PDB file of C-alpha atoms in Angstrom:
ATOM      1  CA  MET A   1     -19.643  17.449  12.901  1.00 66.00           C
ATOM      2  CA  PRO A   2     -16.547  18.404  14.941  1.00 71.00           C
ATOM      3  CA  ASN A   3     -13.132  17.187  13.855  1.00 78.00           C
ATOM      4  CA  LYS A   4     -12.142  14.416  16.268  1.00 74.00           C
ATOM      5  CA  PHE A   5      -8.612  13.913  14.944  1.00 79.00           C
ATOM      6  CA  LEU A   6      -5.645  15.340  16.771  1.00 81.00           C
ATOM      7  CA  LYS A   7      -3.129  17.229  14.668  1.00 83.00           C
ATOM      8  CA  LEU A   8       0.342  15.743  15.152  1.00 88.00           C
ATOM      9  CA  ASP A   9       3.307  18.070  15.314  1.00 92.00           C
ATOM     10  CA  ASP A  10       6.797  16.605  14.958  1.00 94.00           C
ATOM     11  CA  ASN A  11       7.265  16.092  18.680  1.00 96.00           C
ATOM     12  CA  LEU A  12       3.965  14.282  19.148  1.00 95.00           C
ATOM     13  CA  TYR A  13       4.609  12.176  16.039  1.00 93.00           C
ATOM     14  CA  GLN A  14       8.000  11.114  17.394  1.00 95.00           C
ATOM     15  CA  TYR A  15       6.335  10.245  20.700  1.00 96.00           C
ATOM     16  CA  LEU A  16       3.785   8.116  18.843  1.00 95.00           C
ATOM     17  CA  LEU A  17       6.600   6.213  17.149  1.00 95.00           C
ATOM     18  CA  SER A  18       8.529   5.837  20.405  1.00 96.00           C
ATOM     19  CA  ILE A  19       5.646   4.088  22.177  1.00 97.00           C
ATOM     20  CA  SER A  20       4.381   1.939  19.318  1.00 96.00           C
ATOM     21  CA  LEU A  21       6.810   1.292  16.475  1.00 96.00           C
ATOM     22  CA  LYS A  22       8.397  -2.188  16.403  1.00 94.00           C
ATOM     23  CA  GLU A  23      10.589  -1.729  13.343  1.00 95.00           C
ATOM     24  CA  ASN A  24      13.414  -4.219  12.856  1.00 93.00           C
ATOM     25  CA  ASP A  25      16.926  -3.057  11.986  1.00 96.00           C
ATOM     26  CA  ILE A  26      16.715  -3.858   8.267  1.00 96.00           C
ATOM     27  CA  LEU A  27      13.472  -1.932   7.824  1.00 96.00           C
ATOM     28  CA  ALA A  28      14.984   0.988   9.703  1.00 95.00           C
ATOM     29  CA  LYS A  29      18.092   0.852   7.528  1.00 95.00           C
ATOM     30  CA  LEU A  30      16.035   0.936   4.329  1.00 95.00           C
ATOM     31  CA  ARG A  31      13.936   3.816   5.630  1.00 93.00           C
ATOM     32  CA  GLN A  32      17.066   5.723   6.592  1.00 92.00           C
ATOM     33  CA  GLU A  33      18.680   5.148   3.190  1.00 90.00           C
ATOM     34  CA  MET A  34      15.609   6.505   1.435  1.00 88.00           C
ATOM     35  CA  SER A  35      15.084   9.485   3.775  1.00 85.00           C
ATOM     36  CA  THR A  36      17.180  11.827   1.604  1.00 85.00           C
ATOM     37  CA  HIS A  37      16.036  10.467  -1.749  1.00 85.00           C
ATOM     38  CA  PRO A  38      14.226  13.020  -3.974  1.00 85.00           C
ATOM     39  CA  LEU A  39      11.246  10.648  -4.120  1.00 86.00           C
ATOM     40  CA  ALA A  40      11.276   9.746  -0.429  1.00 79.00           C
ATOM     41  CA  GLY A  41       7.614  10.744  -0.177  1.00 83.00           C
ATOM     42  CA  MET A  42       6.681   7.687  -2.236  1.00 85.00           C
ATOM     43  CA  GLN A  43       7.691   5.409   0.634  1.00 90.00           C
ATOM     44  CA  ILE A  44       5.016   4.540   3.173  1.00 93.00           C
ATOM     45  CA  ALA A  45       5.340   5.741   6.748  1.00 93.00           C
ATOM     46  CA  PRO A  46       6.637   3.186   9.270  1.00 95.00           C
ATOM     47  CA  GLU A  47       3.478   3.260  11.393  1.00 95.00           C
ATOM     48  CA  GLN A  48       1.463   2.544   8.249  1.00 96.00           C
ATOM     49  CA  GLY A  49       3.663  -0.440   7.492  1.00 96.00           C
ATOM     50  CA  GLN A  50       3.200  -1.766  11.014  1.00 97.00           C
ATOM     51  CA  PHE A  51      -0.563  -1.309  10.724  1.00 97.00           C
ATOM     52  CA  MET A  52      -0.531  -3.318   7.484  1.00 97.00           C
ATOM     53  CA  ALA A  53       1.499  -6.055   9.176  1.00 97.00           C
ATOM     54  CA  MET A  54      -1.083  -6.196  11.967  1.00 97.00           C
ATOM     55  CA  LEU A  55      -3.903  -6.551   9.432  1.00 98.00           C
ATOM     56  CA  LEU A  56      -2.071  -9.457   7.800  1.00 98.00           C
ATOM     57  CA  LYS A  57      -1.618 -11.204  11.135  1.00 97.00           C
ATOM     58  CA  LEU A  58      -5.289 -10.686  12.027  1.00 97.00           C
ATOM     59  CA  LEU A  59      -6.303 -12.113   8.654  1.00 97.00           C
ATOM     60  CA  GLY A  60      -3.921 -15.050   8.937  1.00 98.00           C
ATOM     61  CA  ALA A  61      -2.816 -14.012   5.457  1.00 98.00           C
ATOM     62  CA  LYS A  62      -0.614 -16.331   3.415  1.00 98.00           C
ATOM     63  CA  LYS A  63      -0.986 -14.867  -0.083  1.00 98.00           C
ATOM     64  CA  ILE A  64      -0.862 -11.135  -0.765  1.00 98.00           C
ATOM     65  CA  LEU A  65      -0.570  -8.749  -3.687  1.00 98.00           C
ATOM     66  CA  GLU A  66       1.167  -5.398  -3.987  1.00 98.00           C
ATOM     67  CA  VAL A  67       0.654  -2.930  -6.827  1.00 98.00           C
ATOM     68  CA  GLY A  68       3.576  -0.496  -6.714  1.00 97.00           C
ATOM     69  CA  VAL A  69       6.829  -1.515  -5.009  1.00 96.00           C
ATOM     70  CA  PHE A  70       9.204   1.482  -5.239  1.00 94.00           C
ATOM     71  CA  THR A  71      12.269   0.540  -3.132  1.00 93.00           C
ATOM     72  CA  GLY A  72      10.498  -2.212  -1.257  1.00 95.00           C
ATOM     73  CA  TYR A  73       9.698  -0.978   2.269  1.00 96.00           C
ATOM     74  CA  SER A  74       6.030  -1.979   2.156  1.00 96.00           C
ATOM     75  CA  ALA A  75       6.867  -5.312   0.533  1.00 97.00           C
ATOM     76  CA  LEU A  76       9.507  -5.974   3.172  1.00 97.00           C
ATOM     77  CA  VAL A  77       7.279  -5.148   6.131  1.00 97.00           C
ATOM     78  CA  THR A  78       4.444  -7.298   4.779  1.00 98.00           C
ATOM     79  CA  ALA A  79       6.722 -10.194   3.775  1.00 98.00           C
ATOM     80  CA  LEU A  80       8.108 -10.206   7.305  1.00 98.00           C
ATOM     81  CA  ALA A  81       4.538 -10.538   8.603  1.00 98.00           C
ATOM     82  CA  LEU A  82       3.828 -13.581   6.427  1.00 98.00           C
ATOM     83  CA  PRO A  83       4.537 -17.142   7.540  1.00 97.00           C
ATOM     84  CA  ASP A  84       7.586 -18.797   5.986  1.00 95.00           C
ATOM     85  CA  ASP A  85       5.443 -20.454   3.313  1.00 97.00           C
ATOM     86  CA  GLY A  86       3.591 -17.213   2.544  1.00 98.00           C
ATOM     87  CA  LYS A  87       3.779 -15.500  -0.838  1.00 98.00           C
ATOM     88  CA  LEU A  88       3.764 -11.860  -1.929  1.00 98.00           C
ATOM     89  CA  VAL A  89       3.250 -11.086  -5.605  1.00 98.00           C
ATOM     90  CA  ALA A  90       4.784  -7.638  -6.103  1.00 98.00           C
ATOM     91  CA  LEU A  91       4.149  -5.599  -9.259  1.00 98.00           C
ATOM     92  CA  ASP A  92       6.226  -2.699 -10.540  1.00 98.00           C
ATOM     93  CA  VAL A  93       7.778  -1.314 -13.726  1.00 97.00           C
ATOM     94  CA  SER A  94      11.100  -0.022 -12.370  1.00 95.00           C
ATOM     95  CA  GLU A  95      14.197  -2.205 -12.462  1.00 96.00           C
ATOM     96  CA  GLU A  96      16.166   0.646 -10.869  1.00 94.00           C
ATOM     97  CA  PHE A  97      14.072   1.058  -7.736  1.00 94.00           C
ATOM     98  CA  THR A  98      13.276  -2.626  -7.260  1.00 96.00           C
ATOM     99  CA  ALA A  99      16.991  -3.447  -7.430  1.00 96.00           C
ATOM    100  CA  ILE A 100      17.290  -1.592  -4.101  1.00 95.00           C
ATOM    101  CA  ALA A 101      14.298  -3.537  -2.820  1.00 96.00           C
ATOM    102  CA  ARG A 102      15.781  -6.903  -3.797  1.00 97.00           C
ATOM    103  CA  GLY A 103      18.939  -6.204  -1.815  1.00 96.00           C
ATOM    104  CA  TYR A 104      16.993  -5.527   1.365  1.00 97.00           C
ATOM    105  CA  TRP A 105      14.680  -8.488   0.841  1.00 97.00           C
ATOM    106  CA  GLN A 106      17.716 -10.735   0.577  1.00 98.00           C
ATOM    107  CA  LEU A 107      19.307  -9.130   3.623  1.00 97.00           C
ATOM    108  CA  ALA A 108      16.144  -9.785   5.627  1.00 97.00           C
ATOM    109  CA  GLY A 109      15.876 -13.365   4.371  1.00 97.00           C
ATOM    110  CA  VAL A 110      12.408 -12.913   2.862  1.00 98.00           C
ATOM    111  CA  ASP A 111      13.268 -12.873  -0.851  1.00 97.00           C
ATOM    112  CA  HIS A 112      11.961 -16.449  -1.214  1.00 97.00           C
ATOM    113  CA  LYS A 113       8.490 -15.170  -0.267  1.00 98.00           C
ATOM    114  CA  ILE A 114       8.407 -12.406  -2.907  1.00 98.00           C
ATOM    115  CA  ASP A 115       7.491 -12.937  -6.556  1.00 98.00           C
ATOM    116  CA  LEU A 116       8.501  -9.652  -8.200  1.00 98.00           C
ATOM    117  CA  ARG A 117       6.997  -9.086 -11.652  1.00 98.00           C
ATOM    118  CA  ILE A 118       8.408  -6.228 -13.723  1.00 98.00           C
ATOM    119  CA  ALA A 119       5.743  -5.188 -16.219  1.00 98.00           C
ATOM    120  CA  PRO A 120       2.821  -2.758 -16.401  1.00 98.00           C
ATOM    121  CA  ALA A 121       0.656  -3.660 -13.420  1.00 98.00           C
ATOM    122  CA  LEU A 122      -2.588  -3.964 -15.396  1.00 98.00           C
ATOM    123  CA  GLU A 123      -0.901  -6.507 -17.626  1.00 98.00           C
ATOM    124  CA  SER A 124       0.386  -8.470 -14.638  1.00 98.00           C
ATOM    125  CA  LEU A 125      -3.033  -8.374 -12.949  1.00 98.00           C
ATOM    126  CA  ASP A 126      -4.712  -9.610 -16.123  1.00 98.00           C
ATOM    127  CA  ASN A 127      -2.182 -12.429 -16.316  1.00 98.00           C
ATOM    128  CA  LEU A 128      -2.951 -13.478 -12.741  1.00 98.00           C
ATOM    129  CA  ILE A 129      -6.671 -13.554 -13.529  1.00 98.00           C
ATOM    130  CA  ALA A 130      -6.044 -15.530 -16.729  1.00 98.00           C
ATOM    131  CA  GLN A 131      -3.954 -18.009 -14.725  1.00 97.00           C
ATOM    132  CA  GLY A 132      -6.901 -18.748 -12.444  1.00 98.00           C
ATOM    133  CA  ALA A 133      -5.802 -16.725  -9.400  1.00 98.00           C
ATOM    134  CA  SER A 134      -9.172 -15.013  -8.886  1.00 98.00           C
ATOM    135  CA  GLY A 135     -10.348 -15.202  -5.279  1.00 98.00           C
ATOM    136  CA  THR A 136      -7.044 -16.613  -4.004  1.00 98.00           C
ATOM    137  CA  PHE A 137      -5.392 -13.578  -2.396  1.00 98.00           C
ATOM    138  CA  ASP A 138      -5.982 -12.609   1.230  1.00 98.00           C
ATOM    139  CA  PHE A 139      -4.826  -9.013   0.917  1.00 98.00           C
ATOM    140  CA  ALA A 140      -3.865  -6.427  -1.701  1.00 98.00           C
ATOM    141  CA  PHE A 141      -2.085  -3.097  -1.346  1.00 98.00           C
ATOM    142  CA  ILE A 142      -2.428  -0.429  -4.043  1.00 98.00           C
ATOM    143  CA  ASP A 143       0.163   2.363  -4.085  1.00 97.00           C
ATOM    144  CA  ALA A 144       1.013   3.138  -7.700  1.00 96.00           C
ATOM    145  CA  ASP A 145       0.086   5.627 -10.446  1.00 96.00           C
ATOM    146  CA  LYS A 146      -3.098   7.352  -9.372  1.00 96.00           C
ATOM    147  CA  THR A 147      -4.741   7.569 -12.796  1.00 97.00           C
ATOM    148  CA  ASN A 148      -5.086   3.779 -12.829  1.00 97.00           C
ATOM    149  CA  TYR A 149      -6.261   3.352  -9.246  1.00 98.00           C
ATOM    150  CA  TYR A 150      -9.812   2.356 -10.150  1.00 97.00           C
ATOM    151  CA  HIS A 151      -8.591  -0.164 -12.731  1.00 98.00           C
ATOM    152  CA  TYR A 152      -6.150  -1.641 -10.207  1.00 98.00           C
ATOM    153  CA  TYR A 153      -8.891  -1.789  -7.608  1.00 98.00           C
ATOM    154  CA  GLN A 154     -11.315  -3.572  -9.932  1.00 98.00           C
ATOM    155  CA  LYS A 155      -8.768  -6.254 -10.744  1.00 98.00           C
ATOM    156  CA  CYS A 156      -7.614  -6.619  -7.148  1.00 98.00           C
ATOM    157  CA  LEU A 157     -11.240  -7.055  -6.109  1.00 98.00           C
ATOM    158  CA  GLU A 158     -11.423  -9.944  -8.569  1.00 98.00           C
ATOM    159  CA  LEU A 159      -8.247 -11.489  -7.196  1.00 98.00           C
ATOM    160  CA  VAL A 160      -8.935 -11.083  -3.462  1.00 98.00           C
ATOM    161  CA  ARG A 161     -11.089 -13.670  -1.702  1.00 98.00           C
ATOM    162  CA  THR A 162     -14.349 -12.915   0.069  1.00 98.00           C
ATOM    163  CA  GLY A 163     -13.377 -11.632   3.505  1.00 98.00           C
ATOM    164  CA  GLY A 164     -10.039 -10.397   2.195  1.00 98.00           C
ATOM    165  CA  LEU A 165      -8.828  -6.805   2.327  1.00 98.00           C
ATOM    166  CA  ILE A 166      -7.682  -4.209  -0.176  1.00 98.00           C
ATOM    167  CA  LEU A 167      -5.728  -1.280   1.244  1.00 98.00           C
ATOM    168  CA  ILE A 168      -5.379   1.833  -0.944  1.00 98.00           C
ATOM    169  CA  ASP A 169      -2.818   4.536  -0.182  1.00 97.00           C
ATOM    170  CA  ASN A 170      -2.830   8.329  -0.717  1.00 96.00           C
ATOM    171  CA  VAL A 171      -6.609   8.727  -0.808  1.00 97.00           C
ATOM    172  CA  LEU A 172      -6.473  12.138   0.927  1.00 96.00           C
ATOM    173  CA  TRP A 173      -3.645  13.336  -1.349  1.00 96.00           C
ATOM    174  CA  SER A 174      -2.289  16.011   1.000  1.00 92.00           C
ATOM    175  CA  GLY A 175      -5.763  17.533   1.135  1.00 92.00           C
ATOM    176  CA  GLN A 176      -5.845  18.313  -2.578  1.00 95.00           C
ATOM    177  CA  VAL A 177      -8.855  16.032  -3.135  1.00 96.00           C
ATOM    178  CA  ILE A 178     -11.077  18.748  -1.626  1.00 95.00           C
ATOM    179  CA  ASP A 179      -9.301  21.710  -3.220  1.00 95.00           C
ATOM    180  CA  GLN A 180     -11.248  22.438  -6.392  1.00 94.00           C
ATOM    181  CA  SER A 181      -8.535  24.782  -7.603  1.00 96.00           C
ATOM    182  CA  VAL A 182      -6.370  21.678  -8.095  1.00 95.00           C
ATOM    183  CA  GLN A 183      -7.404  20.073 -11.379  1.00 96.00           C
ATOM    184  CA  ASP A 184      -4.416  17.987 -12.476  1.00 96.00           C
ATOM    185  CA  THR A 185      -5.016  14.511 -13.867  1.00 97.00           C
ATOM    186  CA  ARG A 186      -3.875  12.577 -10.805  1.00 96.00           C
ATOM    187  CA  THR A 187      -5.931  14.600  -8.323  1.00 97.00           C
ATOM    188  CA  LYS A 188      -9.059  14.364 -10.478  1.00 97.00           C
ATOM    189  CA  ALA A 189      -8.530  10.607 -10.807  1.00 97.00           C
ATOM    190  CA  LEU A 190      -8.282  10.226  -7.028  1.00 97.00           C
ATOM    191  CA  ARG A 191     -11.442  12.280  -6.467  1.00 97.00           C
ATOM    192  CA  ALA A 192     -13.343  10.118  -8.937  1.00 97.00           C
ATOM    193  CA  PHE A 193     -11.904   6.934  -7.418  1.00 98.00           C
ATOM    194  CA  ASN A 194     -12.885   7.914  -3.880  1.00 98.00           C
ATOM    195  CA  GLU A 195     -16.422   8.743  -5.004  1.00 97.00           C
ATOM    196  CA  LYS A 196     -16.841   5.445  -6.879  1.00 97.00           C
ATOM    197  CA  LEU A 197     -15.463   3.444  -3.988  1.00 97.00           C
ATOM    198  CA  SER A 198     -17.801   5.138  -1.513  1.00 96.00           C
ATOM    199  CA  GLN A 199     -20.736   3.817  -3.568  1.00 97.00           C
ATOM    200  CA  ASP A 200     -19.412   0.270  -4.105  1.00 98.00           C
ATOM    201  CA  SER A 201     -21.772  -2.242  -2.456  1.00 98.00           C
ATOM    202  CA  ARG A 202     -19.296  -5.085  -2.995  1.00 98.00           C
ATOM    203  CA  VAL A 203     -17.136  -3.894  -0.106  1.00 98.00           C
ATOM    204  CA  PHE A 204     -17.287  -2.528   3.430  1.00 98.00           C
ATOM    205  CA  LEU A 205     -15.071   0.537   3.784  1.00 97.00           C
ATOM    206  CA  SER A 206     -13.048   2.369   6.381  1.00 97.00           C
ATOM    207  CA  THR A 207     -10.975   5.426   5.461  1.00 96.00           C
ATOM    208  CA  LEU A 208      -8.419   6.632   7.993  1.00 94.00           C
ATOM    209  CA  PRO A 209      -6.172   9.726   8.149  1.00 92.00           C
ATOM    210  CA  VAL A 210      -3.020   7.613   8.456  1.00 91.00           C
ATOM    211  CA  SER A 211      -0.083   9.234   6.657  1.00 90.00           C
ATOM    212  CA  ASP A 212      -1.587  10.526   3.364  1.00 93.00           C
ATOM    213  CA  GLY A 213      -4.904   8.757   3.914  1.00 95.00           C
ATOM    214  CA  ILE A 214      -5.680   5.061   3.551  1.00 97.00           C
ATOM    215  CA  THR A 215      -8.863   3.262   2.617  1.00 98.00           C
ATOM    216  CA  ILE A 216      -9.415  -0.321   3.716  1.00 98.00           C
ATOM    217  CA  ALA A 217     -11.967  -2.253   1.670  1.00 98.00           C
ATOM    218  CA  LEU A 218     -13.312  -5.553   2.985  1.00 98.00           C
ATOM    219  CA  LYS A 219     -14.628  -7.747   0.161  1.00 98.00           C
ATOM    220  CA  LEU A 220     -18.141  -8.909   0.984  1.00 98.00           C
TER     221      LEU A 220
END
């Protein structure tokens, strides 16, 4: 089967952004601040954030879940897409990085929509399930430690309603998922996760080469 995807060089990528990106000033400021950070690659691309915002608007989402916050770009772009009475439950373990996120959330006036929980994500997800939140979320975004992706996915699937979406980041992992010479723990975990997800009859899948690869799972 021929490859139908166009390779984007820097000029074509900038053109893509110029004709499509509707990024507000606060999002742009956060992205700019993080552009020189040593871990800048952990932040989602702006076109990915806008795509997520579109999915939320199409869903009419009011309650969403995020596993992995970093400095808060994805949480900010999705919180902005929620109605004023919407709620984002955001899970992370880093006080340092989420302190940056909190500042931008406040600046954008969306901090009242975001319930940030600092604890291991599996613990927080279990607490949500124990509190009776199963089937109440419209959307979940997973972008955290790769070795726990399948565990996060299983719990998010419990928490998301039928007809809701789970979006998983980094599923193509810079191409390393198909490079059998790469056998580190994270890459092997992603390979196994992708294979399990491809066989999961509880969801309808679409995987797209956006940024580092995203999979969208619709709960059936």
